mmCIF file of C-alpha atoms in Angstrom:
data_model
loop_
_atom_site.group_PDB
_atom_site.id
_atom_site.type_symbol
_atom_site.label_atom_id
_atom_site.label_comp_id
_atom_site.label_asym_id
_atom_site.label_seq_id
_atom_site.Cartn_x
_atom_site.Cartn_y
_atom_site.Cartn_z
ATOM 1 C CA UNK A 1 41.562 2.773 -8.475
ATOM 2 C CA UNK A 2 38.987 5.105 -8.069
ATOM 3 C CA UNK A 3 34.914 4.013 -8.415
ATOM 4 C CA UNK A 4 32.228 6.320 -9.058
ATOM 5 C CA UNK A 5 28.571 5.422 -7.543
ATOM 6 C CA UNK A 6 25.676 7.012 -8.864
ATOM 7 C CA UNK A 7 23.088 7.200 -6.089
ATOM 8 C CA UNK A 8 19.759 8.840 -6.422
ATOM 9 C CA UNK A 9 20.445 12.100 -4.349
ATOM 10 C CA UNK A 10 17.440 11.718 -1.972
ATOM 11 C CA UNK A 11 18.539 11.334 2.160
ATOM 12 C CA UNK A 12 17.647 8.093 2.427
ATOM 13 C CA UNK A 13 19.180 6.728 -0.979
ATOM 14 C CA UNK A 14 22.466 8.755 0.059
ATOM 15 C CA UNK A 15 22.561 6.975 3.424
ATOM 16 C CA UNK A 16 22.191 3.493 2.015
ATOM 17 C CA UNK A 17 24.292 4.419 -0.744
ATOM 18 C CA UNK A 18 27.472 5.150 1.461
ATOM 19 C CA UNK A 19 26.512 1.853 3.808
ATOM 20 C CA UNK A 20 27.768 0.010 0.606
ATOM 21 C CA UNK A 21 30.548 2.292 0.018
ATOM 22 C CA UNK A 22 31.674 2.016 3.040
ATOM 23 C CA UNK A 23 31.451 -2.166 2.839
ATOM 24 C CA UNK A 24 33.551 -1.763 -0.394
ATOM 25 C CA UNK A 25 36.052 0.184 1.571
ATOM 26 C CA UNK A 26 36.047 -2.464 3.368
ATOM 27 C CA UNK A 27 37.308 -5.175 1.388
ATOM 28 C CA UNK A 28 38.830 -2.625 -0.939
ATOM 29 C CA UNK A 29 41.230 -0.060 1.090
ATOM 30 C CA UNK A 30 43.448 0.952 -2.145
ATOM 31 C CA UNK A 31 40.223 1.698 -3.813
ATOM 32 C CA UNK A 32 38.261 4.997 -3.728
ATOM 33 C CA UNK A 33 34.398 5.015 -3.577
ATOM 34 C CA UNK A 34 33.056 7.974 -4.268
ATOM 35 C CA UNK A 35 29.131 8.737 -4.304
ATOM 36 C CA UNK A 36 27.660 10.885 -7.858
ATOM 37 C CA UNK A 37 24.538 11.925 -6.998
ATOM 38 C CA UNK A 38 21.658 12.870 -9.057
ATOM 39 C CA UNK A 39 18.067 13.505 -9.074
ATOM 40 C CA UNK A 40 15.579 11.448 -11.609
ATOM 41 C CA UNK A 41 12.794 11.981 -12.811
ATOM 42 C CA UNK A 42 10.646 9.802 -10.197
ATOM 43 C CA UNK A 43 12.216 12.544 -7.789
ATOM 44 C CA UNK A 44 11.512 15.647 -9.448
ATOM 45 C CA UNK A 45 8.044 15.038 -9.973
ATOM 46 C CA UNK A 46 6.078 14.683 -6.575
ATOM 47 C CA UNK A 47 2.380 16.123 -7.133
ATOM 48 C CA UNK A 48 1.255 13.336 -9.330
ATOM 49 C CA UNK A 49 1.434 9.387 -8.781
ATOM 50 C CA UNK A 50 3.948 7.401 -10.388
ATOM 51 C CA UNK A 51 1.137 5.358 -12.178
ATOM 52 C CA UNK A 52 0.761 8.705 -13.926
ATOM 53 C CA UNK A 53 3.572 9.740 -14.952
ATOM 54 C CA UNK A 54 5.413 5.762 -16.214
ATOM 55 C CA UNK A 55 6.213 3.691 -13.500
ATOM 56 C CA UNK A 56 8.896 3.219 -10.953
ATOM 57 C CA UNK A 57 11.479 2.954 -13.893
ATOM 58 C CA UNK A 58 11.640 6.885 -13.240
ATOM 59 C CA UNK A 59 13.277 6.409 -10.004
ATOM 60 C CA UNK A 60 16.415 4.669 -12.305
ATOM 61 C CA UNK A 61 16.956 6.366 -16.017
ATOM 62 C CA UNK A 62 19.026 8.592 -15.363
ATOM 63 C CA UNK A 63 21.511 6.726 -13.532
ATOM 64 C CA UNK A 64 21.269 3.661 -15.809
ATOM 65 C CA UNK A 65 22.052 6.558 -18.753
ATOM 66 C CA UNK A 66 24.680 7.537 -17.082
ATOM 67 C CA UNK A 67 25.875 3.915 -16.607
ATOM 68 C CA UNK A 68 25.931 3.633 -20.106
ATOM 69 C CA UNK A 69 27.840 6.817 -20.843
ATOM 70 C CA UNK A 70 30.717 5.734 -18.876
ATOM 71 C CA UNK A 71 30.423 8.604 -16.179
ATOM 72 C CA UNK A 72 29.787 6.053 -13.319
ATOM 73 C CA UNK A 73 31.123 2.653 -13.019
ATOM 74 C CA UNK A 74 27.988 1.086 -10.701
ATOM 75 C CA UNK A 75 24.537 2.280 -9.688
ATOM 76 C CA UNK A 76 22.642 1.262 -6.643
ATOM 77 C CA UNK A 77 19.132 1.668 -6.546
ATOM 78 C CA UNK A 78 16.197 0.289 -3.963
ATOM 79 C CA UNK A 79 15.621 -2.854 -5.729
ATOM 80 C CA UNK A 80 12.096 -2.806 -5.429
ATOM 81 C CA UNK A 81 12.128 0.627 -7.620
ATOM 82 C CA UNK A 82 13.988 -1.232 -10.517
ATOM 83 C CA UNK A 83 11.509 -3.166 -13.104
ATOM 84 C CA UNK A 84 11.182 -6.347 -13.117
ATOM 85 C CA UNK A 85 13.120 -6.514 -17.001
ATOM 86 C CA UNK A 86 15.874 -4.080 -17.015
ATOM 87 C CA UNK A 87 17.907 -3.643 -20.642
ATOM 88 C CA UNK A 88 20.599 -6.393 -21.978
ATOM 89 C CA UNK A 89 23.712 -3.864 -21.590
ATOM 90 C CA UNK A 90 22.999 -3.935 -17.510
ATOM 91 C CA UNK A 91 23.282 -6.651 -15.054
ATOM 92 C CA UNK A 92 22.288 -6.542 -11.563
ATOM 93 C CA UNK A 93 25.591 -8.392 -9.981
ATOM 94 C CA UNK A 94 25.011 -8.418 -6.205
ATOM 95 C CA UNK A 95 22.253 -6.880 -3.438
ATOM 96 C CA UNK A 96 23.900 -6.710 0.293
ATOM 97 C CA UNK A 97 22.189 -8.344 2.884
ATOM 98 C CA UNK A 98 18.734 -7.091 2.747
ATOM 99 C CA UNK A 99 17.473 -5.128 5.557
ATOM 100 C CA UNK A 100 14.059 -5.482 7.084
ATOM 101 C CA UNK A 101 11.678 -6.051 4.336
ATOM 102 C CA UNK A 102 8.580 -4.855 6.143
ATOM 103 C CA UNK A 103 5.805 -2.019 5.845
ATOM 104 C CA UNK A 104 5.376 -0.029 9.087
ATOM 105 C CA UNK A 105 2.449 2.267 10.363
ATOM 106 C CA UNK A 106 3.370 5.388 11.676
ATOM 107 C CA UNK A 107 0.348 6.562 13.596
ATOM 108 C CA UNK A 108 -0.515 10.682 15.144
ATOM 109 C CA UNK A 109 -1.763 9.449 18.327
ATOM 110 C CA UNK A 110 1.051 6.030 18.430
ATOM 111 C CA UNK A 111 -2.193 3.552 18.073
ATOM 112 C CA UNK A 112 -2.370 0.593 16.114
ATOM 113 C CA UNK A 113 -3.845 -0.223 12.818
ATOM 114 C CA UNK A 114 -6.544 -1.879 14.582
ATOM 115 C CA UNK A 115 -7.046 0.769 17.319
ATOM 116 C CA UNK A 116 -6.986 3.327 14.499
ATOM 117 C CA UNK A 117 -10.807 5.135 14.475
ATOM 118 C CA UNK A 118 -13.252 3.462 11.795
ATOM 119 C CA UNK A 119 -12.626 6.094 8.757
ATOM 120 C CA UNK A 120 -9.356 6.644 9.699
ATOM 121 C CA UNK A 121 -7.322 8.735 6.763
ATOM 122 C CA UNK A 122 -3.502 6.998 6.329
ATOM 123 C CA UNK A 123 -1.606 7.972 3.325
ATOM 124 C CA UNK A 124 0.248 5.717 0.849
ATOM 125 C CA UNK A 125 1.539 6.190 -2.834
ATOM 126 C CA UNK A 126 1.742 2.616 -3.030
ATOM 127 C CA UNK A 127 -1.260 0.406 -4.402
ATOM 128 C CA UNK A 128 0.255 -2.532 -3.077
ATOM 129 C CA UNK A 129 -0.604 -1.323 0.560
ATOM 130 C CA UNK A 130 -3.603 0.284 -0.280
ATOM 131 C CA UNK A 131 -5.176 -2.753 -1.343
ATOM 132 C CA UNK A 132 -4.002 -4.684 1.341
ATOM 133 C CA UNK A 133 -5.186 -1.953 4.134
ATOM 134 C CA UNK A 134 -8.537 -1.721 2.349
ATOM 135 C CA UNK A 135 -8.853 -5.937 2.399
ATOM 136 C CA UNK A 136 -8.157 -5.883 5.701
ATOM 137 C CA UNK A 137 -9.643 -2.906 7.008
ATOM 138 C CA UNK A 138 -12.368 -1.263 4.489
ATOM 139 C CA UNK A 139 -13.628 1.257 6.375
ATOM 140 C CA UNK A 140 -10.229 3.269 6.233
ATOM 141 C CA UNK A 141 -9.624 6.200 3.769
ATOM 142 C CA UNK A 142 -6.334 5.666 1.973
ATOM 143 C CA UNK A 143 -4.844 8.960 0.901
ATOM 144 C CA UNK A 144 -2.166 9.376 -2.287
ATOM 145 C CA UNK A 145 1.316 10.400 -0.909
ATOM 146 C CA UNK A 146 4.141 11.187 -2.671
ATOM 147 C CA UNK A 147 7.665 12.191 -1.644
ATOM 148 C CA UNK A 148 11.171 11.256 -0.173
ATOM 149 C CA UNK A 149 10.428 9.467 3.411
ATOM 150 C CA UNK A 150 11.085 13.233 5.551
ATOM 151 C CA UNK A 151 8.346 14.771 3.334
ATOM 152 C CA UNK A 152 5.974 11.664 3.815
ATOM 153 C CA UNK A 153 6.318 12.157 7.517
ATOM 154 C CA UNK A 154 5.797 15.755 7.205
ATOM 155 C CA UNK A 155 2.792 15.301 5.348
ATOM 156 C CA UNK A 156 1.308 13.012 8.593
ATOM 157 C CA UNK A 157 0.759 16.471 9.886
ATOM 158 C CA UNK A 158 0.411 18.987 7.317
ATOM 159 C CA UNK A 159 -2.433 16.628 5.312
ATOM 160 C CA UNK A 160 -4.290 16.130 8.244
ATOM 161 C CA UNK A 161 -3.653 11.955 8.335
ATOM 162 C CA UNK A 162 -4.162 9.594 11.244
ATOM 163 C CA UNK A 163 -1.388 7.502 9.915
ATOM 164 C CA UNK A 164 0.862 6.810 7.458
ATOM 165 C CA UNK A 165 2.366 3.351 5.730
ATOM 166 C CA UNK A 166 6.217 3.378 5.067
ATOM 167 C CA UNK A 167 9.054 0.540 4.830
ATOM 168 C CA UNK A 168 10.518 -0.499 7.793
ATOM 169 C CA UNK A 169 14.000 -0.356 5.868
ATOM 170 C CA UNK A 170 14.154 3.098 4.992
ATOM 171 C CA UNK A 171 13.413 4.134 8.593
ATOM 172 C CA UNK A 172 15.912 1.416 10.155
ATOM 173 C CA UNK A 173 18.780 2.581 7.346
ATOM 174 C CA UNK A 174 17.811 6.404 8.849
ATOM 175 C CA UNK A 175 18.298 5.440 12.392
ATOM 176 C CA UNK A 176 14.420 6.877 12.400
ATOM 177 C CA UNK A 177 13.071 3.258 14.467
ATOM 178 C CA UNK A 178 11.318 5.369 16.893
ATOM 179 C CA UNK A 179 9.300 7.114 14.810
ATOM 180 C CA UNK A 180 7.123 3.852 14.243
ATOM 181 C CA UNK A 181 3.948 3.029 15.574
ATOM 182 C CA UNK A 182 3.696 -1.039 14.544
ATOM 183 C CA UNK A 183 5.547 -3.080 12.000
ATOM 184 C CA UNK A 184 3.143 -4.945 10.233
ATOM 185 C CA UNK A 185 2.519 -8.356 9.933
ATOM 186 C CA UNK A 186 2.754 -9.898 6.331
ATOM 187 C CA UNK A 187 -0.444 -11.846 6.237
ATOM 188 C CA UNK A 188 -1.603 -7.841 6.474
ATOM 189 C CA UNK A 189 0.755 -6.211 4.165
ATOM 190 C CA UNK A 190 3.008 -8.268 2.024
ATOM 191 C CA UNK A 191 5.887 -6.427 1.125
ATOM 192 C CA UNK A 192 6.573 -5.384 -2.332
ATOM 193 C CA UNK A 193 9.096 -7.425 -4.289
ATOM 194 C CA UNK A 194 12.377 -6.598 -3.529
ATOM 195 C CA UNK A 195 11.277 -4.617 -0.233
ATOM 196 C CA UNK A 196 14.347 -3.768 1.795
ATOM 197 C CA UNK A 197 16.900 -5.030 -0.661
ATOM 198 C CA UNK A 198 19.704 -2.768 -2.747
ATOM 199 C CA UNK A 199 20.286 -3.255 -6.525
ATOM 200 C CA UNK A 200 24.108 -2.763 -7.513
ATOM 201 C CA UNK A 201 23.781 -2.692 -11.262
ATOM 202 C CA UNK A 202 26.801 -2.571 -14.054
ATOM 203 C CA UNK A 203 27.278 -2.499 -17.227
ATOM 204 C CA UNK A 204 27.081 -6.253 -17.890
ATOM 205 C CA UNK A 205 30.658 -6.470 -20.153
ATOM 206 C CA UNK A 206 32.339 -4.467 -17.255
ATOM 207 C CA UNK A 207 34.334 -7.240 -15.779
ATOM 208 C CA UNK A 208 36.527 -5.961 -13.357
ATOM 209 C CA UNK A 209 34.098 -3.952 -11.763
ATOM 210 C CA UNK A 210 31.700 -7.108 -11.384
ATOM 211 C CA UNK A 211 34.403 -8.709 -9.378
ATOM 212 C CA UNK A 212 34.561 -5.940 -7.426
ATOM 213 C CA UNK A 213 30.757 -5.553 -6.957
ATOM 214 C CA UNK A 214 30.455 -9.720 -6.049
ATOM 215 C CA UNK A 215 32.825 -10.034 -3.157
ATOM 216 C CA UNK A 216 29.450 -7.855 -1.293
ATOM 217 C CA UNK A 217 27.144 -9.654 -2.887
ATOM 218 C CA UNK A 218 24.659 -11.978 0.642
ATOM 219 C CA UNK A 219 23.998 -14.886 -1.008
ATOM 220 C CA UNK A 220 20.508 -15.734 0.981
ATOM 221 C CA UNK A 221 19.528 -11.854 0.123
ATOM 222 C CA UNK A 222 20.580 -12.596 -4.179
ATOM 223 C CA UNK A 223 18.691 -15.864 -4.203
ATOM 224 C CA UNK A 224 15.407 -14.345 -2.442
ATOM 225 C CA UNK A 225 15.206 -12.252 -4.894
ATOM 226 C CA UNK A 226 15.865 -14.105 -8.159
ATOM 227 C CA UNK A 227 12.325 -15.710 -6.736
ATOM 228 C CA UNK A 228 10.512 -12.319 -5.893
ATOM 229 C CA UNK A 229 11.777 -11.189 -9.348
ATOM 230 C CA UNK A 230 10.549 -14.229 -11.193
ATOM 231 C CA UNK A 231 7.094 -14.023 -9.728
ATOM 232 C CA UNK A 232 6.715 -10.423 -10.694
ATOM 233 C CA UNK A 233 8.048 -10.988 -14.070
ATOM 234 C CA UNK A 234 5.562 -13.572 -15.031
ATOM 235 C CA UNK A 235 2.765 -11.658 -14.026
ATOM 236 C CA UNK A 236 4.358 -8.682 -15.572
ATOM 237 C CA UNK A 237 4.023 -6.572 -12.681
ATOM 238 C CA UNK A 238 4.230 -2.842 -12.342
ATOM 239 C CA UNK A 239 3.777 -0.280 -9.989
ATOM 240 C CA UNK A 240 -0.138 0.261 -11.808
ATOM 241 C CA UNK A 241 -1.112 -3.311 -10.037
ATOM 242 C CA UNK A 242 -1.113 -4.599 -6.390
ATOM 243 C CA UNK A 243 1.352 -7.158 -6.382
ATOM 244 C CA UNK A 244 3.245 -8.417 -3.384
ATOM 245 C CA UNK A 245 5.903 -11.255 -2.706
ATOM 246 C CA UNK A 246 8.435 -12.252 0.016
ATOM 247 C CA UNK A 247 10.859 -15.307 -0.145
ATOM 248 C CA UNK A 248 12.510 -16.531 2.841
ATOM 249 C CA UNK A 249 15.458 -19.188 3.192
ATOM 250 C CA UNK A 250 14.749 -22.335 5.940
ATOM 251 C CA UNK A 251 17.811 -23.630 5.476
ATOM 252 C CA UNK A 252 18.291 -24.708 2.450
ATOM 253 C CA UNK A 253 14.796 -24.338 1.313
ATOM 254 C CA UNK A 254 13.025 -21.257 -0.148
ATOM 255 C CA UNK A 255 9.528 -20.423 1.146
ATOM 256 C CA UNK A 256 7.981 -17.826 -1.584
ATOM 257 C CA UNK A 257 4.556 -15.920 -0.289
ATOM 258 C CA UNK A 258 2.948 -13.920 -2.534
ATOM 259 C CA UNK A 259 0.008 -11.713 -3.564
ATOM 260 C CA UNK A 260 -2.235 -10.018 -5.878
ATOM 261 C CA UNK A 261 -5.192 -7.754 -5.114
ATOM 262 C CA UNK A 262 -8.097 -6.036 -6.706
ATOM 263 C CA UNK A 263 -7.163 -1.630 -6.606
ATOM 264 C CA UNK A 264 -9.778 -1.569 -3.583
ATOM 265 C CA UNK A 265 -8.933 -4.782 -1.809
ATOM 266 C CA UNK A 266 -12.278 -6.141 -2.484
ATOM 267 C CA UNK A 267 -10.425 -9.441 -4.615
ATOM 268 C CA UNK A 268 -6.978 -10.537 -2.749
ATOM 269 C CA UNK A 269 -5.657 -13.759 -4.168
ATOM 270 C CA UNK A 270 -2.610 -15.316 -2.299
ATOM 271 C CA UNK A 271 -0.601 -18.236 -2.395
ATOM 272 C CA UNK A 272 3.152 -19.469 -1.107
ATOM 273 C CA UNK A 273 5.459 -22.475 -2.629
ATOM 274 C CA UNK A 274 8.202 -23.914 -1.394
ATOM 275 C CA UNK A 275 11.707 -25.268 -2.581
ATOM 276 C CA UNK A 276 14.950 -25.460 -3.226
ATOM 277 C CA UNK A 277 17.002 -22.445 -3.232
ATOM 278 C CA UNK A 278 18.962 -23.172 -6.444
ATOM 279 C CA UNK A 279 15.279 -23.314 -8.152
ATOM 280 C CA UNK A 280 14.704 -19.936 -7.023
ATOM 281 C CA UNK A 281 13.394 -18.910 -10.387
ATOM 282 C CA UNK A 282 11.193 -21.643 -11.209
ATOM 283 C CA UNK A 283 10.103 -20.969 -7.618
ATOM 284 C CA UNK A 284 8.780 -17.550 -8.556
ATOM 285 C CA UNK A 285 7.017 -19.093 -11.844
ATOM 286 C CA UNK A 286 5.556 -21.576 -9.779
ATOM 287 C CA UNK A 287 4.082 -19.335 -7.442
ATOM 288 C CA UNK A 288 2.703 -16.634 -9.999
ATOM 289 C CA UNK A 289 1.312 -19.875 -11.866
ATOM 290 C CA UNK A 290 -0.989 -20.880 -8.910
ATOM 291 C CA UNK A 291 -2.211 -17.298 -8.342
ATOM 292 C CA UNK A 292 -3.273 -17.118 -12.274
ATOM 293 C CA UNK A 293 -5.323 -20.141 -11.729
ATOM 294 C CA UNK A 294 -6.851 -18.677 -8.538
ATOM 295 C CA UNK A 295 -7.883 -15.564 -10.777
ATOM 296 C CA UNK A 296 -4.970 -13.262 -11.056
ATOM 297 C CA UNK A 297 -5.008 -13.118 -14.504
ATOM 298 C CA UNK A 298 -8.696 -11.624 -14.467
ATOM 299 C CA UNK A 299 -7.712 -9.051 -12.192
ATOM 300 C CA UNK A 300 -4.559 -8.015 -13.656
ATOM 301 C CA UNK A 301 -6.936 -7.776 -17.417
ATOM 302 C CA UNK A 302 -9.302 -5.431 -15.014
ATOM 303 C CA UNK A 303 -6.662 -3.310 -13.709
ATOM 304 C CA UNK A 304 -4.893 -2.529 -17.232
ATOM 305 C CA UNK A 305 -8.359 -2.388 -18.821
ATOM 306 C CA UNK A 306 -8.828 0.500 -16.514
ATOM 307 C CA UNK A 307 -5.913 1.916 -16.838
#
């Protein structure tokens, strides 16, 4: 039987693509994995943010179309670039054990975030972490970057930056570990939901490929993120607001931190629950719950008033 993976055609989505081709292989030897690569929208355009041109969905259409249309059988994605509803004909049957979940600082002169200069320029595309860089350090200048992780690097240089922010995940999945400066802590920089995790979505009446797709699946990774999911779904998170949220098993208990900030830091609300993890869900609820009574809710009307 031969499966065809669509796979955003990027270096880094390639690389983590064929990790769980190559785990399917695994399990699967009479089976043929074989990566279709394409380019979305999200990739083609790189000179404007992605608040500007419709959200992270970009980084997915095109793959989830082809989904649809038969001519793959499963798409992974980076699960924090999939929204936080995705349509009725797709399910998202399994995520491999998620890698480090982390943002890193990659620095020009190697220092850390707190050695960095006052009025240092570091470059993000993400509002998540330039929030949380500008709550904790507001004397920075945060810099819009766009582009697959190689060009981000590039642009360290070539824009004239003292650092830049990137996940720890894409780096690790590169074999690229060197290249960072200081792996943040979370009570700086809270990863986005999803952070480090894959996506394998199907069709959802696809069967036999689910049962495929499932023998993969890391259950502590799947039920992590059921409560990341859940917490950005309630506050109806998108890439236009600073949202941030990381669950973490203790043994059979879920721990479920999360976040929402003001564009320029000055208002970061934060809370954590904890639970079972067969509640993951409610979990997530829970959590987004307590930060609308904190003032999330006012912050979030702000943002999209703005916007």
């Amino acid at each position: 039987m031969e499966i065809s993976i669509g796979t955003r055609k990027s270096q880094l989505a390639i690389a983590q693509s064929q990790l769980v081709a190559d785990e399917l292989k695994n399990n699967f030897p009479d089976y043929q994995f074989n990566l279709k690569k394409m380019s979305t929208k999200g990739d083609r355009i790189t000179d404007r943010a992605l608040i500007d041109i419709g959200g992270k969905g970009l980084f997915i259409k095109e793959i989830e179309l082809a989904l649809l249309k038969g001519n793959i059988d499963l798409a992974i994605h980076s699960l924090k670039d999939v929204p936080s509803q995705i349509a009725d004909q797709f399910e998202i049957v399994a995520t491999p054990k998620r890698a480090n979940p982390l943002d890193v600082l990659i620095s020009k002169e190697d220092q850390t975030l707190d050695q960095l200069a006052k009025g240092a320029k570091i470059g993000t595309g993400s509002l998540r972490r330039r929030a949380q860089l500008l709550n904790y350090r507001p004397d920075l200048e945060v810099v819009a970057i766009r582009g697959n992780i190689d060009t981000r690097i590039k642009k360290l240089s070539s824009e004239d930056l003292d650092g830049i922010i990137l996940a720890a995940a894409g780096l690790e999945r590169m074999g690229w570990e060197d290249k960072i400066t200081q792996y943040l802590d979370p009570e700086i920089s809270l990863p986005a939901v999803g952070q480090g995790a894959l996506a394998l979505e199907v069709k959802r009446d696809n069967y036999s490929i689910k049962e495929v797709i499932k023998k993969i699946n890391d259950r502590d990774t799947f039920d992590a993120i059921r409560a990341e999911r859940a917490f950005l779904g309630y506050l109806e998170g998108s890439c236009k607001v600073p949202i941030g949220a990381y669950a973490d098993l203790e043994g059979d208990s879920l721990v479920v931190d999360g976040m929402v900030a003001s564009v320029d830091g000055s208002r970061l609300l934060r809370a954590k629950v904890r639970g079972l993890r067969s509640e993951a869900k409610e979990l997530g609820v829970k959590l987004a719950k307590e930060l609308v009574e904190q003032g999330a809710s006012e912050i979030l009307a702000e943002i999209k008033g703005a916007g």
